[in-house]
């Protein structure tokens, strides 16, 4: 077994390299976002430079979270290449330390980074993103346009079921614009359609203003106010407007349960939860990929080929992860399979590649 001192040395070199890469990317993202926000806020009187800087700072952690696998990949490659060029790994191998023994500290470090990311970093970045979304909405626009992807809400009440469709929203979904409501009785029979200029949730009912009611066999009629009962609470409606990336990891199980109880689609939240659970394995897979391409110089071009090969393999893994996540969100794959399969397969392929190179 590898000694404690040597293991801590390898782990510290790995963690330091990952930290340098991650915070470098963090700073670049912040600067780019800050410049873009300044451009957008140039004609907004109440958007001061300090407020824009704060907004960019609140937005950056959530964006940086997406590039964490690449930070681990580049950091691992840098640490392995430096250890190889300084002959430290050569000395360790000569002393009888196997490949898996000196890979264990970086792998444990990657798992630790993953646990820190899902347990501490993700909840903090999600709360900061929610705050940033609130500030951005207040600064740039008071109403959110949903464009081609109109909002659909399915709800139940003591009077039956109904489906609401809205083109715009404000106040986190508590106020809707250009609303169409399709009303059904408790047996599922269509009763009427209500088109209104706007709607607002007040207590246990939607208050639709300037509504036109159309029912089978009856001429359309106009009404100033139309009240539509609902079983949704304000918190449930607000939650339906929050993206899965804006929900902290520890709150996701409760959000899934509440969303399903309200009759809303919870697949995105379930998939997000499973993806975060798979993050430590994904980071460990990046370490294996980095080791496969960095521990030995290739005969086809040295370090340049190693770096390009490792970056290419890591990019393919990341794209595969996003692809199966999209398939899971579309219902083609289940959420757990979509979240876990890329990391598991990558670990297997990385291990096989590393063993193959070691035997060669």
PDB file of N, CA, C and O in Angstrom, residues 214-240:
ATOM      1  N   UNK A 214     -66.213  30.736 -24.039  1.00  0.00           N
ATOM      2  CA  UNK A 214     -66.746  30.005 -25.182  1.00  0.00           C
ATOM      3  C   UNK A 214     -67.091  28.596 -24.737  1.00  0.00           C
ATOM      4  O   UNK A 214     -66.235  27.879 -24.210  1.00  0.00           O
ATOM      5  N   UNK A 215     -68.360  28.199 -24.943  1.00  0.00           N
ATOM      6  CA  UNK A 215     -68.823  26.878 -24.549  1.00  0.00           C
ATOM      7  C   UNK A 215     -69.558  26.232 -25.723  1.00  0.00           C
ATOM      8  O   UNK A 215     -70.115  26.935 -26.574  1.00  0.00           O
ATOM      9  N   UNK A 216     -69.564  24.897 -25.801  1.00  0.00           N
ATOM     10  CA  UNK A 216     -70.257  24.219 -26.902  1.00  0.00           C
ATOM     11  C   UNK A 216     -71.749  24.549 -26.933  1.00  0.00           C
ATOM     12  O   UNK A 216     -72.443  24.467 -25.905  1.00  0.00           O
ATOM     13  N   UNK A 217     -72.226  24.960 -28.097  1.00  0.00           N
ATOM     14  CA  UNK A 217     -73.640  25.238 -28.270  1.00  0.00           C
ATOM     15  C   UNK A 217     -74.119  26.566 -27.713  1.00  0.00           C
ATOM     16  O   UNK A 217     -75.315  26.854 -27.723  1.00  0.00           O
ATOM     17  N   UNK A 218     -73.185  27.395 -27.208  1.00  0.00           N
ATOM     18  CA  UNK A 218     -73.547  28.690 -26.610  1.00  0.00           C
ATOM     19  C   UNK A 218     -72.706  29.777 -27.262  1.00  0.00           C
ATOM     20  O   UNK A 218     -71.517  29.589 -27.508  1.00  0.00           O
ATOM     21  N   UNK A 219     -73.324  30.903 -27.542  1.00  0.00           N
ATOM     22  CA  UNK A 219     -72.583  32.019 -28.121  1.00  0.00           C
ATOM     23  C   UNK A 219     -71.544  32.542 -27.131  1.00  0.00           C
ATOM     24  O   UNK A 219     -71.784  32.542 -25.913  1.00  0.00           O
ATOM     25  N   UNK A 220     -70.390  32.982 -27.622  1.00  0.00           N
ATOM     26  CA  UNK A 220     -69.365  33.548 -26.727  1.00  0.00           C
ATOM     27  C   UNK A 220     -69.915  34.737 -25.943  1.00  0.00           C
ATOM     28  O   UNK A 220     -70.716  35.531 -26.475  1.00  0.00           O
ATOM     29  N   UNK A 221     -69.505  34.846 -24.710  1.00  0.00           N
ATOM     30  CA  UNK A 221     -69.953  35.946 -23.871  1.00  0.00           C
ATOM     31  C   UNK A 221     -68.755  36.555 -23.156  1.00  0.00           C
ATOM     32  O   UNK A 221     -67.760  35.886 -22.895  1.00  0.00           O
ATOM     33  N   UNK A 222     -68.856  37.829 -22.862  1.00  0.00           N
ATOM     34  CA  UNK A 222     -67.783  38.581 -22.220  1.00  0.00           C
ATOM     35  C   UNK A 222     -68.097  38.789 -20.747  1.00  0.00           C
ATOM     36  O   UNK A 222     -69.256  38.974 -20.363  1.00  0.00           O
ATOM     37  N   UNK A 223     -67.045  38.767 -19.927  1.00  0.00           N
ATOM     38  CA  UNK A 223     -67.195  39.059 -18.512  1.00  0.00           C
ATOM     39  C   UNK A 223     -65.944  39.774 -18.023  1.00  0.00           C
ATOM     40  O   UNK A 223     -64.836  39.489 -18.495  1.00  0.00           O
ATOM     41  N   UNK A 224     -66.129  40.710 -17.128  1.00  0.00           N
ATOM     42  CA  UNK A 224     -64.998  41.478 -16.633  1.00  0.00           C
ATOM     43  C   UNK A 224     -64.085  40.635 -15.747  1.00  0.00           C
ATOM     44  O   UNK A 224     -62.865  40.729 -15.833  1.00  0.00           O
ATOM     45  N   UNK A 225     -64.698  39.795 -14.902  1.00  0.00           N
ATOM     46  CA  UNK A 225     -63.919  38.955 -13.985  1.00  0.00           C
ATOM     47  C   UNK A 225     -64.446  37.529 -14.057  1.00  0.00           C
ATOM     48  O   UNK A 225     -65.653  37.285 -14.041  1.00  0.00           O
ATOM     49  N   UNK A 226     -63.505  36.588 -14.158  1.00  0.00           N
ATOM     50  CA  UNK A 226     -63.849  35.159 -14.144  1.00  0.00           C
ATOM     51  C   UNK A 226     -62.974  34.495 -13.095  1.00  0.00           C
ATOM     52  O   UNK A 226     -61.753  34.614 -13.132  1.00  0.00           O
ATOM     53  N   UNK A 227     -63.608  33.787 -12.151  1.00  0.00           N
ATOM     54  CA  UNK A 227     -62.878  33.117 -11.070  1.00  0.00           C
ATOM     55  C   UNK A 227     -62.794  31.624 -11.365  1.00  0.00           C
ATOM     56  O   UNK A 227     -63.808  30.973 -11.620  1.00  0.00           O
ATOM     57  N   UNK A 228     -61.556  31.107 -11.338  1.00  0.00           N
ATOM     58  CA  UNK A 228     -61.312  29.695 -11.622  1.00  0.00           C
ATOM     59  C   UNK A 228     -60.642  29.067 -10.403  1.00  0.00           C
ATOM     60  O   UNK A 228     -59.546  29.469 -10.013  1.00  0.00           O
ATOM     61  N   UNK A 229     -61.324  28.100  -9.799  1.00  0.00           N
ATOM     62  CA  UNK A 229     -60.787  27.449  -8.601  1.00  0.00           C
ATOM     63  C   UNK A 229     -59.543  26.636  -8.950  1.00  0.00           C
ATOM     64  O   UNK A 229     -59.389  26.133 -10.065  1.00  0.00           O
ATOM     65  N   UNK A 230     -58.631  26.514  -7.959  1.00  0.00           N
ATOM     66  CA  UNK A 230     -57.395  25.765  -8.151  1.00  0.00           C
ATOM     67  C   UNK A 230     -56.962  25.120  -6.851  1.00  0.00           C
ATOM     68  O   UNK A 230     -57.333  25.573  -5.761  1.00  0.00           O
ATOM     69  N   UNK A 231     -56.191  24.037  -6.976  1.00  0.00           N
ATOM     70  CA  UNK A 231     -55.620  23.384  -5.797  1.00  0.00           C
ATOM     71  C   UNK A 231     -54.165  23.760  -5.594  1.00  0.00           C
ATOM     72  O   UNK A 231     -53.513  23.282  -4.668  1.00  0.00           O
ATOM     73  N   UNK A 232     -53.652  24.633  -6.453  1.00  0.00           N
ATOM     74  CA  UNK A 232     -52.244  25.026  -6.380  1.00  0.00           C
ATOM     75  C   UNK A 232     -52.059  26.151  -5.369  1.00  0.00           C
ATOM     76  O   UNK A 232     -52.826  27.113  -5.346  1.00  0.00           O
ATOM     77  N   UNK A 233     -51.018  26.019  -4.579  1.00  0.00           N
ATOM     78  CA  UNK A 233     -50.651  27.093  -3.667  1.00  0.00           C
ATOM     79  C   UNK A 233     -49.694  28.035  -4.381  1.00  0.00           C
ATOM     80  O   UNK A 233     -49.071  27.671  -5.387  1.00  0.00           O
ATOM     81  N   UNK A 234     -49.543  29.260  -3.894  1.00  0.00           N
ATOM     82  CA  UNK A 234     -48.581  30.180  -4.525  1.00  0.00           C
ATOM     83  C   UNK A 234     -47.170  29.607  -4.598  1.00  0.00           C
ATOM     84  O   UNK A 234     -46.477  29.804  -5.596  1.00  0.00           O
ATOM     85  N   UNK A 235     -46.734  28.890  -3.555  1.00  0.00           N
ATOM     86  CA  UNK A 235     -45.382  28.330  -3.582  1.00  0.00           C
ATOM     87  C   UNK A 235     -45.235  27.285  -4.681  1.00  0.00           C
ATOM     88  O   UNK A 235     -44.170  27.173  -5.314  1.00  0.00           O
ATOM     89  N   UNK A 236     -46.287  26.506  -4.943  1.00  0.00           N
ATOM     90  CA  UNK A 236     -46.225  25.500  -6.006  1.00  0.00           C
ATOM     91  C   UNK A 236     -46.170  26.144  -7.382  1.00  0.00           C
ATOM     92  O   UNK A 236     -45.457  25.668  -8.272  1.00  0.00           O
ATOM     93  N   UNK A 237     -46.909  27.224  -7.558  1.00  0.00           N
ATOM     94  CA  UNK A 237     -46.864  27.919  -8.839  1.00  0.00           C
ATOM     95  C   UNK A 237     -45.494  28.547  -9.049  1.00  0.00           C
ATOM     96  O   UNK A 237     -44.911  28.465 -10.137  1.00  0.00           O
ATOM     97  N   UNK A 238     -44.961  29.166  -8.010  1.00  0.00           N
ATOM     98  CA  UNK A 238     -43.624  29.757  -8.114  1.00  0.00           C
ATOM     99  C   UNK A 238     -42.596  28.685  -8.434  1.00  0.00           C
ATOM    100  O   UNK A 238     -41.710  28.878  -9.271  1.00  0.00           O
ATOM    101  N   UNK A 239     -42.732  27.523  -7.788  1.00  0.00           N
ATOM    102  CA  UNK A 239     -41.770  26.451  -8.007  1.00  0.00           C
ATOM    103  C   UNK A 239     -41.804  25.949  -9.441  1.00  0.00           C
ATOM    104  O   UNK A 239     -40.782  25.540 -10.001  1.00  0.00           O
ATOM    105  N   UNK A 240     -42.982  25.974 -10.078  1.00  0.00           N
ATOM    106  CA  UNK A 240     -43.087  25.507 -11.456  1.00  0.00           C
ATOM    107  C   UNK A 240     -42.326  26.391 -12.418  1.00  0.00           C
ATOM    108  O   UNK A 240     -42.016  25.974 -13.540  1.00  0.00           O
TER     109      UNK A 240
END
